[in-house]
Structure formats: C-alpha cells, structure tokens
Coordinates of C-alpha atoms (C1' of nucleotides) in Angstrom, one line a residue:
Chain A
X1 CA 25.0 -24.7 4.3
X2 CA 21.3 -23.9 5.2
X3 CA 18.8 -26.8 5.0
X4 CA 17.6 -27.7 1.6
X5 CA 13.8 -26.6 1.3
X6 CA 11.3 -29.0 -0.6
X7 CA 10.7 -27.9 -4.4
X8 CA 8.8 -24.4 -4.9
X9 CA 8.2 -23.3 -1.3
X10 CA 11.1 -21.2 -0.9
X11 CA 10.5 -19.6 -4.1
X12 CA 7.0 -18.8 -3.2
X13 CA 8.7 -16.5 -0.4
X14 CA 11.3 -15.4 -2.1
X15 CA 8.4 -13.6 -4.6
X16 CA 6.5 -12.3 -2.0
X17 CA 9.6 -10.9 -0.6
X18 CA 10.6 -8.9 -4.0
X19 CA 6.9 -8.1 -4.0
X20 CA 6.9 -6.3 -0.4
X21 CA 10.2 -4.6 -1.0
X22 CA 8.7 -3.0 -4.4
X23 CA 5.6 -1.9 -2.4
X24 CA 7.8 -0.4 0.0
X25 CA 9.3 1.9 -2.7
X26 CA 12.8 0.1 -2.8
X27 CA 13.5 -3.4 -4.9
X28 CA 16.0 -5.5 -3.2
X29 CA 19.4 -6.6 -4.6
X30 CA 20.1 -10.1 -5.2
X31 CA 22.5 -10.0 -2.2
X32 CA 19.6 -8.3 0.0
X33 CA 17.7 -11.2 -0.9
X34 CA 20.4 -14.0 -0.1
X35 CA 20.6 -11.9 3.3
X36 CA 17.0 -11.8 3.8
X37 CA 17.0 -15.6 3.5
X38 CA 20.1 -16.5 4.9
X39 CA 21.4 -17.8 2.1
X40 CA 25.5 -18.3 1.8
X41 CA 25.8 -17.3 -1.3
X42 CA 24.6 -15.0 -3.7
X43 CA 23.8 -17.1 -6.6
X44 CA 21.3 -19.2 -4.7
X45 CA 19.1 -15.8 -4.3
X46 CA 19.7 -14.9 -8.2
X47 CA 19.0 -18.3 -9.3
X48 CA 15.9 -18.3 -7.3
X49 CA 15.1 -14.7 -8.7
X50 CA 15.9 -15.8 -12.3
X51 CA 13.3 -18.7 -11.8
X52 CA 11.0 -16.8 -11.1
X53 CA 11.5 -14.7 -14.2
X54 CA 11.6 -17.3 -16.6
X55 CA 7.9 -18.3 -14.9
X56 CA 6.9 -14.9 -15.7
X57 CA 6.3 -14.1 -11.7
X58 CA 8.7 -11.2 -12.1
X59 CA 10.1 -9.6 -14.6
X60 CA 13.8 -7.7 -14.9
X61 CA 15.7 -5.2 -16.4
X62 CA 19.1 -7.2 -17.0
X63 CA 22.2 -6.0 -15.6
X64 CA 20.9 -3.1 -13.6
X65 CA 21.0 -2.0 -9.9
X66 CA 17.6 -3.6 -8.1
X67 CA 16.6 -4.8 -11.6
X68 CA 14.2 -7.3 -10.0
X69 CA 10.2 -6.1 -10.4
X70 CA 6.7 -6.9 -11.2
X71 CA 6.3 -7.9 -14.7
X72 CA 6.2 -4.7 -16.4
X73 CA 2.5 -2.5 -16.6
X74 CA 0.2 -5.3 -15.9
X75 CA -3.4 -5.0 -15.8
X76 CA -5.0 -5.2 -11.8
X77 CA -1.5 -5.1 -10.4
X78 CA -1.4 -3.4 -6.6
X79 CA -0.4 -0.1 -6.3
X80 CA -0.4 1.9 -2.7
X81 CA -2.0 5.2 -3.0
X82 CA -2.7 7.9 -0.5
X83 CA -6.6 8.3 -0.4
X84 CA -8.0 11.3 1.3
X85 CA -10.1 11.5 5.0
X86 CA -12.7 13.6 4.4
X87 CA -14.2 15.3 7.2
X88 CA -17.5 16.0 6.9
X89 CA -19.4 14.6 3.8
X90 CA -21.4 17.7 2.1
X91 CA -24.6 17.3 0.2
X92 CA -24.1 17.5 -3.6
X93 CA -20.6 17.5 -5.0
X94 CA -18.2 15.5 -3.3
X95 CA -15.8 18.4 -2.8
X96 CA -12.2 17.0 -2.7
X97 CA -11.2 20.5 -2.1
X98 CA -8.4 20.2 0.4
X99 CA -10.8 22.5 3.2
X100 CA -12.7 19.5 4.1
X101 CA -9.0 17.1 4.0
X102 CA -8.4 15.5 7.7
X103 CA -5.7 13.6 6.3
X104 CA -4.4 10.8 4.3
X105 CA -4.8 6.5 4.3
X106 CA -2.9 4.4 2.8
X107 CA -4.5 1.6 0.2
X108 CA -3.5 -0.8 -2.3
X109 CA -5.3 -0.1 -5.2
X110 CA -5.7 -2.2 -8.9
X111 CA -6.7 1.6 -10.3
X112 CA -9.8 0.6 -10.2
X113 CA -11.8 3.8 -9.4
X114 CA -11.9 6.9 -7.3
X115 CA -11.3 6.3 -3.5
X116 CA -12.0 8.5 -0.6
X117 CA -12.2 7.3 3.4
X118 CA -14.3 9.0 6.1
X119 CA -15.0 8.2 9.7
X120 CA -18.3 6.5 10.8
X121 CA -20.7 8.4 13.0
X122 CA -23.5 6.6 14.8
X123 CA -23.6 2.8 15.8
X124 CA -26.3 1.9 13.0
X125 CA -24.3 -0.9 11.7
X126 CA -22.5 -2.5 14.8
X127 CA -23.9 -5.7 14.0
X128 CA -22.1 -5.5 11.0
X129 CA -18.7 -4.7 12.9
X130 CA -19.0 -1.4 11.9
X131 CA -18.6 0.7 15.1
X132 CA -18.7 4.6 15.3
X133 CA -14.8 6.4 14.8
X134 CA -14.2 3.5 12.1
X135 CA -12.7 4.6 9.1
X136 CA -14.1 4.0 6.2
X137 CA -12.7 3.3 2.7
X138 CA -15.3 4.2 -0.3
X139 CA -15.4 3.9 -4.3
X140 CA -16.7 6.6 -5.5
X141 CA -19.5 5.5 -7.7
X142 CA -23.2 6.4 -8.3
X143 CA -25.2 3.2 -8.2
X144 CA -24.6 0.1 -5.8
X145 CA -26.1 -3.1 -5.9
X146 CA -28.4 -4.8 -3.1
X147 CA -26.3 -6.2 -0.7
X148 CA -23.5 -3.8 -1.1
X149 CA -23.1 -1.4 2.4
X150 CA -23.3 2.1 1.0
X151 CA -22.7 6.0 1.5
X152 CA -25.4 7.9 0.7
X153 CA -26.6 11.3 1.0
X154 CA -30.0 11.7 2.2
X155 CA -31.0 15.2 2.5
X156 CA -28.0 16.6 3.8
X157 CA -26.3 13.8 5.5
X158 CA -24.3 11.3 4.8
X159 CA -24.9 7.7 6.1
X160 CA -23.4 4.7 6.2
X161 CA -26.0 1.7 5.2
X162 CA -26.6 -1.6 3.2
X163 CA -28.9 -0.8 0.5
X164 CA -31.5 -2.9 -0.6
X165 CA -33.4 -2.2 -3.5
X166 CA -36.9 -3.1 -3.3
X167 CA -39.4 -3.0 -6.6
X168 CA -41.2 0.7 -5.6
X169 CA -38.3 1.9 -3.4
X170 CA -34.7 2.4 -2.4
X171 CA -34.1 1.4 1.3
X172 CA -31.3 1.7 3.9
X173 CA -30.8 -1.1 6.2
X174 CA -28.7 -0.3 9.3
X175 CA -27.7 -3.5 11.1
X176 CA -28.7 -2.7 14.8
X177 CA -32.1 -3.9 15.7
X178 CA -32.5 -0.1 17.7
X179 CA -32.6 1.8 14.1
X180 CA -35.3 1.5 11.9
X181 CA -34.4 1.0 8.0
X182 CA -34.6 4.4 5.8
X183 CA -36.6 4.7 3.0
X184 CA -36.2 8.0 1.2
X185 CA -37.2 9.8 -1.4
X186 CA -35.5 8.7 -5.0
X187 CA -34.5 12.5 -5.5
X188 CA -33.4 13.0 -2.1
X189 CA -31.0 9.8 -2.0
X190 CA -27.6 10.5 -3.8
X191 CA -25.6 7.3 -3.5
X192 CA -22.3 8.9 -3.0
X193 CA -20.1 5.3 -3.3
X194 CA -19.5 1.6 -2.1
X195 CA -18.1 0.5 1.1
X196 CA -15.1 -1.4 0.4
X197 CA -12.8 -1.6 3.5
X198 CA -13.3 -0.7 7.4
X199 CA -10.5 -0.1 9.4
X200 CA -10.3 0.5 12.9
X201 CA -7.2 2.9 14.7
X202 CA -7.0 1.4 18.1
X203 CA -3.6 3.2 19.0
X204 CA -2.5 4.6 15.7
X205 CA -3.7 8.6 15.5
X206 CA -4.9 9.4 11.9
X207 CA -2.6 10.9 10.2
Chain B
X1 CA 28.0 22.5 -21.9
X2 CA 24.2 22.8 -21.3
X3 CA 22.6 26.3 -20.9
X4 CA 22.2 27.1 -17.2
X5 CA 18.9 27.5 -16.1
X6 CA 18.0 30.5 -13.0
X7 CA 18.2 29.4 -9.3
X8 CA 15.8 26.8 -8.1
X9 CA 14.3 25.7 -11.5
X10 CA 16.0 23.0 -12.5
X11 CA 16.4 21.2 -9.0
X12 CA 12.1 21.8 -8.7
X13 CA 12.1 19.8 -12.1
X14 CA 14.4 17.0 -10.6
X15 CA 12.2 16.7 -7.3
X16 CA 9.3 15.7 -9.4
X17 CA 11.4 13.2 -11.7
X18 CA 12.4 11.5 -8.2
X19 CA 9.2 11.6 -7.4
X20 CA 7.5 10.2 -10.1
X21 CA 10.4 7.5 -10.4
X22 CA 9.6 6.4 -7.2
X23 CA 5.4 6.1 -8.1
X24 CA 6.9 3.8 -11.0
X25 CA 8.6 1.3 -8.5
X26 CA 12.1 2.4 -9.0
X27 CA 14.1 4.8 -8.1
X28 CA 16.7 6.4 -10.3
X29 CA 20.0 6.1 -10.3
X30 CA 22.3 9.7 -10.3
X31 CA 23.3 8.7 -14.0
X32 CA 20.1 8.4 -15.0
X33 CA 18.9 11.7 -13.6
X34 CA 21.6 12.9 -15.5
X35 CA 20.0 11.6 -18.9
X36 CA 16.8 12.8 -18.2
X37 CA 18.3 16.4 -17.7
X38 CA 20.8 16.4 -20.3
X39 CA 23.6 16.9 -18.3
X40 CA 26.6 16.3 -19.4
X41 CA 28.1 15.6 -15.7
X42 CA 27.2 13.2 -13.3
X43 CA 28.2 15.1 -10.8
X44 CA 25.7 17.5 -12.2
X45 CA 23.0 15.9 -11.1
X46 CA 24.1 14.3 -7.9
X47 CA 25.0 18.0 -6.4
X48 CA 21.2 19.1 -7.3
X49 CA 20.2 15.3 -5.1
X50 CA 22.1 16.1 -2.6
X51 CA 21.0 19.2 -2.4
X52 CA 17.1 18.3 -2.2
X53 CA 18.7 16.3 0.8
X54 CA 19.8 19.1 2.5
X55 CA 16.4 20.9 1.5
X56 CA 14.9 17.5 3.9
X57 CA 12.9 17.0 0.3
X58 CA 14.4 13.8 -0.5
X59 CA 16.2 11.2 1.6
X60 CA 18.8 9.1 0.9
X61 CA 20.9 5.9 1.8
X62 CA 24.0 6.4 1.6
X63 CA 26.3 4.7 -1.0
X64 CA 23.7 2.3 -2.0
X65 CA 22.5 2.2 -5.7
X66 CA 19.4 3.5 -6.4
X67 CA 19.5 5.2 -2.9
X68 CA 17.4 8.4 -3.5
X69 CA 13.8 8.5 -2.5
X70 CA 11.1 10.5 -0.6
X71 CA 12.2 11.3 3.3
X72 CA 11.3 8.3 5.3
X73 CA 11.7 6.8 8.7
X74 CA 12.6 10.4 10.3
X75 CA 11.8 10.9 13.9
X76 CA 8.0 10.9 14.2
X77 CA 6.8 11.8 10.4
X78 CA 4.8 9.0 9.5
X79 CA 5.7 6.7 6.7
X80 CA 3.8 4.4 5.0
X81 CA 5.3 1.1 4.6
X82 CA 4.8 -2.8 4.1
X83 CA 3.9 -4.8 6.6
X84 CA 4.1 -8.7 6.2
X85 CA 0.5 -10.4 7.2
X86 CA 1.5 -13.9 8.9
X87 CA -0.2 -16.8 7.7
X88 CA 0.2 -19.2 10.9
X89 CA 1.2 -17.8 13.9
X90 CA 3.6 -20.4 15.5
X91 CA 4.7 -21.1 18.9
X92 CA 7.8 -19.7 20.3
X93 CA 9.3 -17.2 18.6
X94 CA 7.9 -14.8 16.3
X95 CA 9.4 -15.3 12.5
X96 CA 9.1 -12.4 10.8
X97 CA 11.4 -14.4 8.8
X98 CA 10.5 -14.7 5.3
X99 CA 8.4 -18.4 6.8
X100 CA 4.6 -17.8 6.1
X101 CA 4.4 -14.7 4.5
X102 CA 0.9 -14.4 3.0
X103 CA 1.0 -10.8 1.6
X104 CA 2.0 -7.4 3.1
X105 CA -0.4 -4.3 4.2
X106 CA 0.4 -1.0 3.4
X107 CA -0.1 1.0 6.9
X108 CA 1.2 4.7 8.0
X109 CA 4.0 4.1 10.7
X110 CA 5.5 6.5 13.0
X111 CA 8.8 3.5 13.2
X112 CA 7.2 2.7 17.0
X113 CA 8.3 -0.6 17.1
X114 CA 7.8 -4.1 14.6
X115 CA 4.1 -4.4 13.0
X116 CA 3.1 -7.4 11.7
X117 CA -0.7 -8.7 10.3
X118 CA -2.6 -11.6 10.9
X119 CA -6.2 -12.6 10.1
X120 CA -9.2 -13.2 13.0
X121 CA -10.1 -16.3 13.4
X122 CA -13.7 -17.3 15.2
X123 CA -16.3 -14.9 16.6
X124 CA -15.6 -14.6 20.2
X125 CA -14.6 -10.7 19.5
X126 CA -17.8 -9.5 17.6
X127 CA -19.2 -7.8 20.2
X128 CA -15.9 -5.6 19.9
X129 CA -16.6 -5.1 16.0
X130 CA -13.8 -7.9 15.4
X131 CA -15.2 -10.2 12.8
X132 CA -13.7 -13.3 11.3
X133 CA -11.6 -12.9 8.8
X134 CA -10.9 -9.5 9.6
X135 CA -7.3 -8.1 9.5
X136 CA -5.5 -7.6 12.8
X137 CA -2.7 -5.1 12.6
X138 CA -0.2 -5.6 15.4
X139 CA 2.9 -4.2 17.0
X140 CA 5.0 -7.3 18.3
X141 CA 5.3 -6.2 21.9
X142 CA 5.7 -8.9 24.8
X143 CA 3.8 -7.2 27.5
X144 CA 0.8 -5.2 27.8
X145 CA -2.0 -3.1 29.7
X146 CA -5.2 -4.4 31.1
X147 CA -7.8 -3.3 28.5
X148 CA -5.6 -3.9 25.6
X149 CA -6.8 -6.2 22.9
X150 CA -3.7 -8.2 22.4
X151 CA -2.5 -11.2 20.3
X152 CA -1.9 -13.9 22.5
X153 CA -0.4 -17.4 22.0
X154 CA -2.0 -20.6 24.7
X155 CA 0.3 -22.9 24.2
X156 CA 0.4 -23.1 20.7
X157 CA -2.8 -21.3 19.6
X158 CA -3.2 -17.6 18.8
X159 CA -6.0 -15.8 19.7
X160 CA -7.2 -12.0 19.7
X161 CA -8.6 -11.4 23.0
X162 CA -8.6 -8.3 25.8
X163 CA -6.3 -8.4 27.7
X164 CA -7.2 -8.3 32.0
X165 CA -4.8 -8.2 34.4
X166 CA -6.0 -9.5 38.0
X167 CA -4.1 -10.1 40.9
X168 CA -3.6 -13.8 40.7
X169 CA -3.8 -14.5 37.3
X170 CA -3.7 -12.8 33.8
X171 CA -7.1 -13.9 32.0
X172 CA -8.1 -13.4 28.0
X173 CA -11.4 -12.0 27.9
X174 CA -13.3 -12.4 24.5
X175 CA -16.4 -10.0 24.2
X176 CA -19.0 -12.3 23.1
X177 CA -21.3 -13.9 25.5
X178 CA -21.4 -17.5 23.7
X179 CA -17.2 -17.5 24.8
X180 CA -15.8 -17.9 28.1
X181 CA -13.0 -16.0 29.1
X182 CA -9.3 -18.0 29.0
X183 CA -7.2 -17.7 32.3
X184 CA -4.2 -19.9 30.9
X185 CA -1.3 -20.8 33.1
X186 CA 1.0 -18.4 32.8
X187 CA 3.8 -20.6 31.7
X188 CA 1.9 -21.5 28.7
X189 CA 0.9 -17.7 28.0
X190 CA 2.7 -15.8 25.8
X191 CA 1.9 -12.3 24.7
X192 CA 2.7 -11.7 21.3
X193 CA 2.2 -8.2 20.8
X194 CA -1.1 -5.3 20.7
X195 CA -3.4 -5.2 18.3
X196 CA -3.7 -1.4 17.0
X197 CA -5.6 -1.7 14.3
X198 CA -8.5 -3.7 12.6
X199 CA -9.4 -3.6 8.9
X200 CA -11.9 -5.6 6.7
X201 CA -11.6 -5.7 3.5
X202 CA -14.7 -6.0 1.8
X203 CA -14.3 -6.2 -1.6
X204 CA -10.2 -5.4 -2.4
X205 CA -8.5 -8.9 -2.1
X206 CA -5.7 -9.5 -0.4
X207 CA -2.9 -8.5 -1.8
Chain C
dT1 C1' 19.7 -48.7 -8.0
dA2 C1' 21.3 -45.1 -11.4
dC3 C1' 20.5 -40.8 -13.2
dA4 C1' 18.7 -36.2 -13.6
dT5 C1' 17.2 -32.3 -11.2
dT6 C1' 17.1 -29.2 -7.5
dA7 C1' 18.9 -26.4 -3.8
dC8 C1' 22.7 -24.7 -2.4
dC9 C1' 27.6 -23.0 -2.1
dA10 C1' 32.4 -20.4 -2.9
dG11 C1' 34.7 -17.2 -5.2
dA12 C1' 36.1 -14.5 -9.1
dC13 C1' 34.8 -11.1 -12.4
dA14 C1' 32.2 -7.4 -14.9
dT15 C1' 29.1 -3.8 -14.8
dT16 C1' 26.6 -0.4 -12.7
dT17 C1' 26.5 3.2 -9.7
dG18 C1' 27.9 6.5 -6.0
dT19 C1' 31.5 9.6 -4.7
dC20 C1' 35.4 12.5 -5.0
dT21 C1' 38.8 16.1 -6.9
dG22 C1' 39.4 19.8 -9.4
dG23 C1' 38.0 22.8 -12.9
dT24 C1' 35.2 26.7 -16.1
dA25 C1' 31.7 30.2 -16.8
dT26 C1' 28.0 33.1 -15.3
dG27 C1' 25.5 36.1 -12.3
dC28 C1' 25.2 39.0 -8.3
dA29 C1' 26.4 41.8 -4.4
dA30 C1' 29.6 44.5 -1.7
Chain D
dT1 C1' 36.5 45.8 -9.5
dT2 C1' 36.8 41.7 -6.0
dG3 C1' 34.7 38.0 -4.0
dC4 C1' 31.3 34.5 -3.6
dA5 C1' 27.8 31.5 -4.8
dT6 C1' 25.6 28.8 -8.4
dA7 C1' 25.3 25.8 -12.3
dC8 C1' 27.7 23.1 -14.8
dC9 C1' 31.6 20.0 -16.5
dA10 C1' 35.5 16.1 -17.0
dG11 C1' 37.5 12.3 -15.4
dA12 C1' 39.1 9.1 -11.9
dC13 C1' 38.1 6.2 -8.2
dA14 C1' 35.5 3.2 -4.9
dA15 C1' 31.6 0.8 -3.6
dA16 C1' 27.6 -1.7 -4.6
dT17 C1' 25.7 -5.0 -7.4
dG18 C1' 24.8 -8.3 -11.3
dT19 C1' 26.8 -12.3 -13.6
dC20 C1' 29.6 -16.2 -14.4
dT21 C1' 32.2 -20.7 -13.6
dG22 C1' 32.5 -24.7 -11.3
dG23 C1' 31.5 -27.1 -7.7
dT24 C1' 28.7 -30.5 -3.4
dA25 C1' 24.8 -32.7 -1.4
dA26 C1' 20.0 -33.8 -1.1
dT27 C1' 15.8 -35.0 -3.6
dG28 C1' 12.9 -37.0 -6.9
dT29 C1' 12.1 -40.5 -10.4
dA30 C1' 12.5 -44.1 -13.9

DNA sequence: TACATTACCAGACATTTGTCTGGTATGCAA
DNA sequence: TTGCATACCAGACAAATGTCTGGTAATGTA
C-alpha cells in the first residue's frame, strides 16, 4: 500500500497531471494515471479523477477511451500554438507571408490575440534582461500603454522599447544608460505590438 | 457500400480530421474516423491510418486506444511537448515525480535528454539577463562544462549560476558584482542539470 | 472515545477500441 | 483478356480501458 497523503494534495497533482498530458496532445487512461502515481490499484486514480469532476476541475466523456479532459470549451483556457519567427520586421504591413518565416515557437495561448516572435537586435534594453539574439514573443496590436515594452516601427526599423507616452510626444525608452531615448515623429512611429514574453536559446537551435 | 472516391482523396480528407482531432485535445479513435467518413468498415478506415503511417504523416502507438496522432519523438525532428516546471527543488534526487508540479511549459524538443523548469530566484545572474522570477528551462544532466550556466544544488539550496571548473575546486560564479562567487565542497555540490533556455513571461501567466 | 470520511486496495466485469482474416467490386495496365 | 492494386466491406477476436463491488487502514471530528 503506498502512504496515505493528507486531504487534497494528491489531487492537486493528479489535475495538473491530466492537465500536462492533454497539452501534450494525449489524455492519460485512468490506469496511466494510477501508474504515474504509483498507485496499486486502478480505482484509487479513477476515484481521484471522478473527484475532480464532480468539483468541476475536469470534465469527461463517460465510458470512453482517455475520456478525462478540461471542462469542455471554456473561456481563457491554455492552448499551445505554433507562433511564427519572423526574420526581419518590414515597414508597413506586417507580412506573415511565409518568405520572411525563420521558423516556428511554441506558446500557450488563452486566444487572446495575434502572436508573432522575432529575435532582438542591439543591447538597448539589457538592463531590462533583454539581451541581443533573445527571442521575442509579441501581440500584435496597434496601441500599447506606458509602461508596456513595445515593437515599433520607426522609419523602417523595427525596435524593441518601453514606450512612454508623454502629453506632446510618443517616446522610446531603451534601458541601457549608453542609448539615448527615441522620440519620433507621430506618423513615422507604427506600434507594431506588445512585448509579452522573452526567451532565451542557450543550447536549443531555433527551430 | 459507400461510393469509392479516386486515389489519394479520401485519405487527404482523413489527414486533416486527425489533425484537427488532435487541435481539439483528443485524438480519434479508428471507429470514430469511420463515422465521420461514413464507412461502413472499420477496417475501412484503419487501412487509410495506417497507411498515413506508412506515408511518415501520422504516427502511431501501437495497440493503444486513441493511438493516432501527428509523428512525434522521431530521431531528431523536433517535437513540442510539456515540460513539468518544479516548484521546490529538493535535495537528493530529482522527482520528476508527480511531487511539486506547478505547471508545465510547452518547449520544442529534439528528445536530447529529460527537461524540466524551474523559476530564478535572487538577482545574482542579471548581469547575464537572468532576472528573478524568470523561467529556467533545464535538461537534467549531472555533469557539465566550464562556462555553462547550470542548476546547482549546495547542500540543500538550488541556485542558477555559471558553472567554472578550476584545478582544485569547482566554483559557482554568479554575474553580478553585489554576489560573491560559491566554491562549495564538493561533497555537498550537486549538479542538477544545464540550463538551455530562459523565458520571462511578461504578461501570459503561468499556466 | 466513537463515528464518519478519506485514501487506498484487489479483483472481476463490461465496454471501448485496435487488429486480424477473408471477402467483393472497380479501375488500370501489361 | 489477365493480373494487380485500390477502396471498400463483414465479422470475429484480442487488447486496452472504464466501471463496479466489496473491502482495509489511516485521518479527522464531534
């Protein structure tokens, strides 16, 4: 017999579990589960599982094969996606043409917007941990907010920036006291999206 | 008996069920394939599975329900999968037992080795664009190079440092001039693995 | 303490699901 | 024509998987 676990905890890990398997592609099987936790029997992982349901934490399709699954089409739930590395960042349309495409990255989404990921040139932000080769994940959205670190197009090239926005003017922060902030022209700034994740390939290649 | 349709048709038709059942969370079972085709055979539609196996467009395990899917975990193609992001990292061994599972990253793997997430703790790695709270991706490895950023447990604390390998001793360097570099004994020094990859998420929770 | 609840177990059973054997009809090429 | 491959079918079988019954022991609580 394994040793008894105080009240929820082993649930608790039991639903991360089921959710990990589902974002790997495959739900688990009650017995997968009971192996997973070394459980002796297989009821102990379906009674587990059926808690769960009856709290609502997952939901099930009775009676079938790997049955076990996020409750059904809600709202903000985390999805992996395959965004697309852009290479180089064009002035005007974003072009998601499949030219510019260096590869793919995965993200867990909530479908909230468009995302696209390019690399970060320049070390204009390095006090904000954001060195040069770092990939960076972006909603594609038109307006930002102060604060927010930013893509924008100015001229013809794209930067990576917090924006501040100042009562006459639109500014560019880098955080690296050897760059100077950028203040350009309203109709030559195109705010191309919002910085929402950096990530760093140490060993990995892209892909 | 349904009408048969010309050569690769049909099967092109069943690639993108597959495909979409898999987007959805679950795979479908050969029966089920068979409904959405009208077929009146199961065998029917496993022959056109097995064939997209044979084509290397689908991958399957073998005898288990629910076992078709997109190729995965072939030699070198990477895969994107679910890692588990460790909530404390313990002394001794490394549980990637279901114990302190706080969520799970999606990352793209070639299979080299077991990967595993943890968050940064402290600032003494800033000056290497490692920032509290930032996500460590790691491959659990017990040995590495000088030079390597590594994940490293002093008797029972876990630290992200780089890793430098002198003649006498093994020492954790941080890069940040307020921290002093560790040189732990090396009976209390444990190497838990390499750190490949950084991310910060700035606005998508975890997950 | 007594009692209910929880976590766990063992094993049988039922259903779902994958696999196999053998068959029919159509089109196509030698 | 003959032969062969393809697309489909019918039914049986085997394996995987979900479900149920009836337990034991630890834990929590009145």
């Amino acid at each position: 017999m394994s040793p008894r676990t105080p009240k929820g905890q082993t649930r608790e890990r039991i639903y991360r579990f089921v959710r990990g398997r589902l974002l790997e592609g495959l739900p688990p099987t009650v017995r997968e589960v009971r192996d997973a936790f070394n459980f002796h029997a297989v009821e102990t992982a379906r009674e587990h599982l059926e808690q769960l349901v009856r709290e609502g934490r997952l939901a099930k399709k009775k009676g079938k094969a790997r049955g076990y699954g996020l409750p059904t089409g809600f709202k903000g739930d985390p999805v992996t996606i395959a965004i697309p590395l852009l290479g180089r960042v064009q002035a005007g349309e974003l072009t998601t043409a499949v030219e510019d495409i260096e590869g793919y990255v995965p993200v867990q989404s909530r479908g909230t917007g468009d995302l696209f990921a390019l690399t970060v040139r320049g070390e204009s932000m390095t006090g904000a941990g954001i060195m040069p080769g770092d990939i960076a994940i972006v909603r594609h959205q038109p307006i930002a907010n102060t604060g927010d670190i930013v893509v924008a197009l100015v001229g013809d090239e794209a930067t990576v920036k917090r924006l501040r926005i100042k009562k006459n003017a639109i500014e560019l922060h880098p955080e690296n006291p050897d760059f100077e902030p950028i203040v350009p022209d309203t109709n030559e700034l195109v705010i191309l999206g919002k910085v929402i994740e950096i990530r760093r390939y140490i060993e990995i290649p892209k892909v």
